[in-house]
């Protein structure tokens, strides 16, 4: 289900002329980008293309970005990383509530991600998928207007990843933050997002709307055209043999 039209009129993220260089090498080269409120966007690109750099800039974690324009984002921003980054000396509920108050809200959020009853567990007692569920709960307990996810499912096995995809879409539909998901996985981007960006040579090389209803299946042949366009933008050609 796509966000309602009225939700998409107010940009949640607006970038103008965003530039970032490291040791004289330009990684982000004058990027202009608007992400409407409530939109689910995936960001693809080769390793080293600047995907995580762009995410850090939007999150306000990189103060060395430059450009002729401006960067704006909502006040309530949460970030989910590839590893859960749970503090091993704190129990699950305490990790979820880190920096916030409201144990009841924390328990409700853990229940939303399928971890009801695990509030007193230690992070070492969780599986990889459970740890990422806890990380999602920690980000959602703050009711973010913008959720930034940096390859949050990259370390999970295939079956767990598919389950996490369904969970993330359900949570997005329920809370409706804007989402910017960094991924290397073209299929993951197509199944989850309503808009996919390809970062190439420091710029947005392709901005593709995925006009298919949810839930989507990897086996849906109608997604093949989107897949081919994204792979082509990434410089990948599939061998028909």
Short mmCIF file of C-alpha atoms in Angstrom, two decimals:
data_model
loop_
_atom_site.label_atom_id
_atom_site.label_comp_id
_atom_site.label_asym_id
_atom_site.label_seq_id
_atom_site.Cartn_x
_atom_site.Cartn_y
_atom_site.Cartn_z
CA UNK A 1 0.00 0.00 0.00
CA UNK A 2 1.58 3.31 -1.10
CA UNK A 3 1.49 6.41 1.12
CA UNK A 4 -1.57 8.64 0.68
CA UNK A 5 -1.10 11.55 -1.73
CA UNK A 6 -1.59 14.17 0.97
CA UNK A 7 1.27 12.64 2.99
CA UNK A 8 3.66 13.06 0.08
CA UNK A 9 3.28 16.82 -0.33
CA UNK A 10 5.65 17.76 2.52
CA UNK A 11 9.28 16.72 2.04
CA UNK A 12 10.76 14.86 5.00
CA UNK A 13 14.26 15.20 3.53
CA UNK A 14 15.51 17.91 1.21
CA UNK A 15 19.09 17.92 -0.04
CA UNK A 16 20.52 20.62 -2.26
CA UNK A 17 24.04 20.53 -3.59
CA UNK A 18 25.21 17.96 -1.04
CA UNK A 19 28.93 17.31 -1.48
CA UNK A 20 31.40 15.20 0.48
CA UNK A 21 35.05 14.50 -0.22
CA UNK A 22 37.64 12.30 1.48
CA UNK A 23 41.36 12.96 0.92
CA UNK A 24 40.63 14.86 -2.26
CA UNK A 25 38.26 12.22 -3.66
CA UNK A 26 34.68 13.39 -4.19
CA UNK A 27 32.21 10.76 -2.97
CA UNK A 28 29.02 12.81 -3.10
CA UNK A 29 28.96 15.35 -5.91
CA UNK A 30 26.28 18.01 -5.54
CA UNK A 31 23.32 15.74 -4.80
CA UNK A 32 19.80 17.14 -4.98
CA UNK A 33 17.15 14.91 -3.43
CA UNK A 34 13.66 15.22 -1.96
CA UNK A 35 12.07 12.41 0.05
CA UNK A 36 8.37 13.08 0.73
CA UNK A 37 6.95 12.43 4.18
CA UNK A 38 5.93 8.80 4.55
CA UNK A 39 7.77 7.50 1.49
CA UNK A 40 9.81 4.25 1.57
CA UNK A 41 13.01 4.74 -0.45
CA UNK A 42 15.83 2.28 -1.10
CA UNK A 43 19.34 3.37 -2.07
CA UNK A 44 21.50 1.09 -4.23
CA UNK A 45 25.08 1.44 -5.41
CA UNK A 46 28.40 -0.33 -5.64
CA UNK A 47 30.66 -0.65 -2.60
CA UNK A 48 32.35 2.68 -2.03
CA UNK A 49 29.75 4.62 -4.01
CA UNK A 50 28.82 6.75 -1.01
CA UNK A 51 25.56 5.15 0.14
CA UNK A 52 26.48 5.07 3.83
CA UNK A 53 28.09 8.50 3.53
CA UNK A 54 24.80 9.89 2.24
CA UNK A 55 22.90 8.15 5.04
CA UNK A 56 25.24 9.59 7.69
CA UNK A 57 24.81 13.05 6.23
CA UNK A 58 21.01 12.80 6.35
CA UNK A 59 21.25 11.50 9.93
CA UNK A 60 23.28 14.54 10.92
CA UNK A 61 26.27 12.38 11.87
CA UNK A 62 28.65 13.94 9.33
CA UNK A 63 29.39 17.61 9.82
CA UNK A 64 31.94 17.80 7.00
CA UNK A 65 29.40 17.77 4.18
CA UNK A 66 29.44 20.84 1.98
CA UNK A 67 27.64 22.31 -0.99
CA UNK A 68 25.92 25.34 -2.34
CA UNK A 69 22.56 24.21 -1.01
CA UNK A 70 21.10 22.96 2.22
CA UNK A 71 20.23 19.75 4.04
CA UNK A 72 17.01 19.46 6.01
CA UNK A 73 15.45 16.51 7.82
CA UNK A 74 12.91 16.01 10.62
CA UNK A 75 13.86 16.39 14.26
CA UNK A 76 12.99 12.78 15.16
CA UNK A 77 15.41 10.59 13.22
CA UNK A 78 16.38 7.00 14.08
CA UNK A 79 19.13 4.86 12.55
CA UNK A 80 19.32 1.06 12.26
CA UNK A 81 22.70 -0.44 11.35
CA UNK A 82 23.81 -3.77 9.89
CA UNK A 83 24.67 -5.03 13.37
CA UNK A 84 22.21 -4.49 16.19
CA UNK A 85 24.66 -2.51 18.37
CA UNK A 86 22.91 -3.68 21.52
CA UNK A 87 24.83 -2.95 24.71
CA UNK A 88 25.75 -6.39 26.14
CA UNK A 89 25.59 -5.16 29.74
CA UNK A 90 21.97 -4.01 29.41
CA UNK A 91 18.90 -6.21 29.12
CA UNK A 92 16.73 -6.01 26.01
CA UNK A 93 14.16 -3.57 27.39
CA UNK A 94 16.90 -1.30 28.74
CA UNK A 95 18.54 -1.33 25.30
CA UNK A 96 15.26 -0.37 23.65
CA UNK A 97 14.70 2.48 26.11
CA UNK A 98 18.26 3.79 25.91
CA UNK A 99 18.08 7.56 26.30
CA UNK A 100 14.29 7.58 26.69
CA UNK A 101 11.64 7.03 29.36
CA UNK A 102 8.50 4.92 29.34
CA UNK A 103 8.84 1.22 30.08
CA UNK A 104 5.25 0.57 28.95
CA UNK A 105 5.96 2.05 25.53
CA UNK A 106 9.12 -0.05 25.33
CA UNK A 107 7.18 -3.26 26.07
CA UNK A 108 4.56 -2.35 23.46
CA UNK A 109 7.25 -1.80 20.84
CA UNK A 110 8.96 -5.09 21.68
CA UNK A 111 5.60 -6.81 21.24
CA UNK A 112 5.23 -5.11 17.84
CA UNK A 113 8.48 -6.66 16.63
CA UNK A 114 7.65 -10.09 18.03
CA UNK A 115 9.75 -9.97 21.20
CA UNK A 116 7.03 -9.92 23.84
CA UNK A 117 8.31 -11.68 26.93
CA UNK A 118 11.99 -11.09 26.09
CA UNK A 119 12.28 -7.81 27.97
CA UNK A 120 14.64 -9.26 30.61
CA UNK A 121 16.79 -11.25 28.18
CA UNK A 122 20.44 -10.37 27.67
CA UNK A 123 21.56 -9.51 24.10
CA UNK A 124 23.77 -12.63 24.05
CA UNK A 125 20.63 -14.74 24.47
CA UNK A 126 19.10 -13.43 21.23
CA UNK A 127 19.50 -14.87 17.75
CA UNK A 128 20.71 -12.59 14.95
CA UNK A 129 17.16 -11.99 13.78
CA UNK A 130 15.94 -11.29 17.32
CA UNK A 131 18.78 -8.84 17.87
CA UNK A 132 17.76 -6.91 14.74
CA UNK A 133 14.16 -6.95 15.92
CA UNK A 134 15.33 -5.38 19.17
CA UNK A 135 17.28 -2.78 17.17
CA UNK A 136 14.12 -1.97 15.21
CA UNK A 137 12.19 -1.63 18.46
CA UNK A 138 14.84 0.75 19.80
CA UNK A 139 14.47 2.93 16.72
CA UNK A 140 10.66 2.87 16.69
CA UNK A 141 10.12 3.56 20.37
CA UNK A 142 11.04 7.18 19.63
CA UNK A 143 8.28 7.43 16.99
CA UNK A 144 10.70 8.70 14.32
CA UNK A 145 9.55 10.81 11.43
CA UNK A 146 12.52 9.47 9.46
CA UNK A 147 13.98 5.95 9.74
CA UNK A 148 17.43 5.44 8.24
CA UNK A 149 18.53 1.83 7.75
CA UNK A 150 22.08 0.95 6.71
CA UNK A 151 21.95 -2.62 5.35
CA UNK A 152 20.07 -3.84 8.46
CA UNK A 153 19.51 -7.36 7.08
CA UNK A 154 22.85 -7.94 5.39
CA UNK A 155 24.18 -10.29 8.08
CA UNK A 156 21.04 -12.42 8.33
CA UNK A 157 20.36 -15.75 6.65
CA UNK A 158 17.96 -15.79 3.68
CA UNK A 159 14.90 -17.07 5.54
CA UNK A 160 15.31 -14.66 8.45
CA UNK A 161 15.84 -11.81 5.99
CA UNK A 162 12.53 -12.51 4.25
CA UNK A 163 10.73 -12.50 7.61
CA UNK A 164 12.39 -9.21 8.52
CA UNK A 165 11.31 -7.70 5.21
CA UNK A 166 7.68 -8.47 6.01
CA UNK A 167 8.10 -7.07 9.53
CA UNK A 168 9.67 -3.83 8.34
CA UNK A 169 6.93 -3.21 5.78
CA UNK A 170 4.26 -3.89 8.41
CA UNK A 171 5.92 -1.51 10.87
CA UNK A 172 6.26 1.13 8.18
CA UNK A 173 2.57 0.80 7.27
CA UNK A 174 1.60 1.15 10.92
CA UNK A 175 3.84 4.08 11.88
CA UNK A 176 4.43 5.71 8.48
CA UNK A 177 7.86 7.26 8.94
CA UNK A 178 9.82 8.18 5.87
CA UNK A 179 12.38 5.41 5.27
CA UNK A 180 15.75 5.55 3.55
CA UNK A 181 17.14 2.01 3.26
CA UNK A 182 20.70 1.41 2.09
CA UNK A 183 21.15 -2.01 0.50
CA UNK A 184 23.34 -3.94 -1.96
CA UNK A 185 20.44 -6.27 -2.78
CA UNK A 186 18.40 -5.29 -5.85
CA UNK A 187 15.62 -7.76 -5.00
CA UNK A 188 15.41 -6.46 -1.45
CA UNK A 189 15.03 -2.92 -2.76
CA UNK A 190 12.26 -3.91 -5.19
CA UNK A 191 10.30 -5.97 -2.67
CA UNK A 192 10.44 -3.35 0.09
CA UNK A 193 10.58 0.11 -1.40
CA UNK A 194 8.20 2.27 -3.36
CA UNK A 195 11.09 4.21 -4.89
CA UNK A 196 14.63 3.04 -5.63
CA UNK A 197 17.63 5.31 -6.17
CA UNK A 198 20.93 4.24 -7.71
CA UNK A 199 24.00 6.18 -6.61
CA UNK A 200 26.62 6.42 -9.35
CA UNK A 201 29.79 8.51 -9.43
CA UNK A 202 28.56 10.65 -6.58
CA UNK A 203 25.19 11.43 -8.13
CA UNK A 204 21.72 9.89 -8.35
CA UNK A 205 22.00 7.97 -11.63
CA UNK A 206 18.49 6.48 -11.56
CA UNK A 207 15.35 7.39 -9.65
CA UNK A 208 12.83 4.59 -10.19
CA UNK A 209 9.27 4.33 -8.85
CA UNK A 210 8.16 0.74 -8.13
CA UNK A 211 4.51 0.82 -9.12
CA UNK A 212 3.37 -2.54 -7.77
CA UNK A 213 1.05 -3.24 -4.80
CA UNK A 214 2.20 -4.87 -1.59
CA UNK A 215 2.87 -7.50 -0.45
CA UNK A 216 5.36 -8.29 -3.21
CA UNK A 217 7.00 -11.61 -3.93
CA UNK A 218 10.50 -12.29 -5.23
CA UNK A 219 8.82 -14.67 -7.68
CA UNK A 220 6.55 -12.01 -9.20
CA UNK A 221 7.47 -11.93 -12.91
CA UNK A 222 6.10 -8.39 -13.18
CA UNK A 223 9.00 -7.19 -11.03
CA UNK A 224 11.49 -8.46 -13.60
CA UNK A 225 11.48 -5.23 -15.63
CA UNK A 226 12.35 -3.17 -12.56
CA UNK A 227 15.12 -5.61 -11.73
CA UNK A 228 16.61 -5.36 -15.23
CA UNK A 229 16.56 -1.56 -15.15
CA UNK A 230 18.26 -1.44 -11.76
CA UNK A 231 20.90 -4.00 -12.71
CA UNK A 232 21.60 -2.08 -15.91
CA UNK A 233 22.02 1.14 -13.91
CA UNK A 234 24.50 -0.73 -11.72
CA UNK A 235 26.37 -1.94 -14.80
CA UNK A 236 25.37 -5.57 -14.27
CA UNK A 237 24.13 -7.74 -17.13
CA UNK A 238 22.60 -11.14 -16.42
CA UNK A 239 23.85 -14.06 -18.48
CA UNK A 240 20.74 -15.68 -20.05
CA UNK A 241 22.58 -19.01 -20.07
#
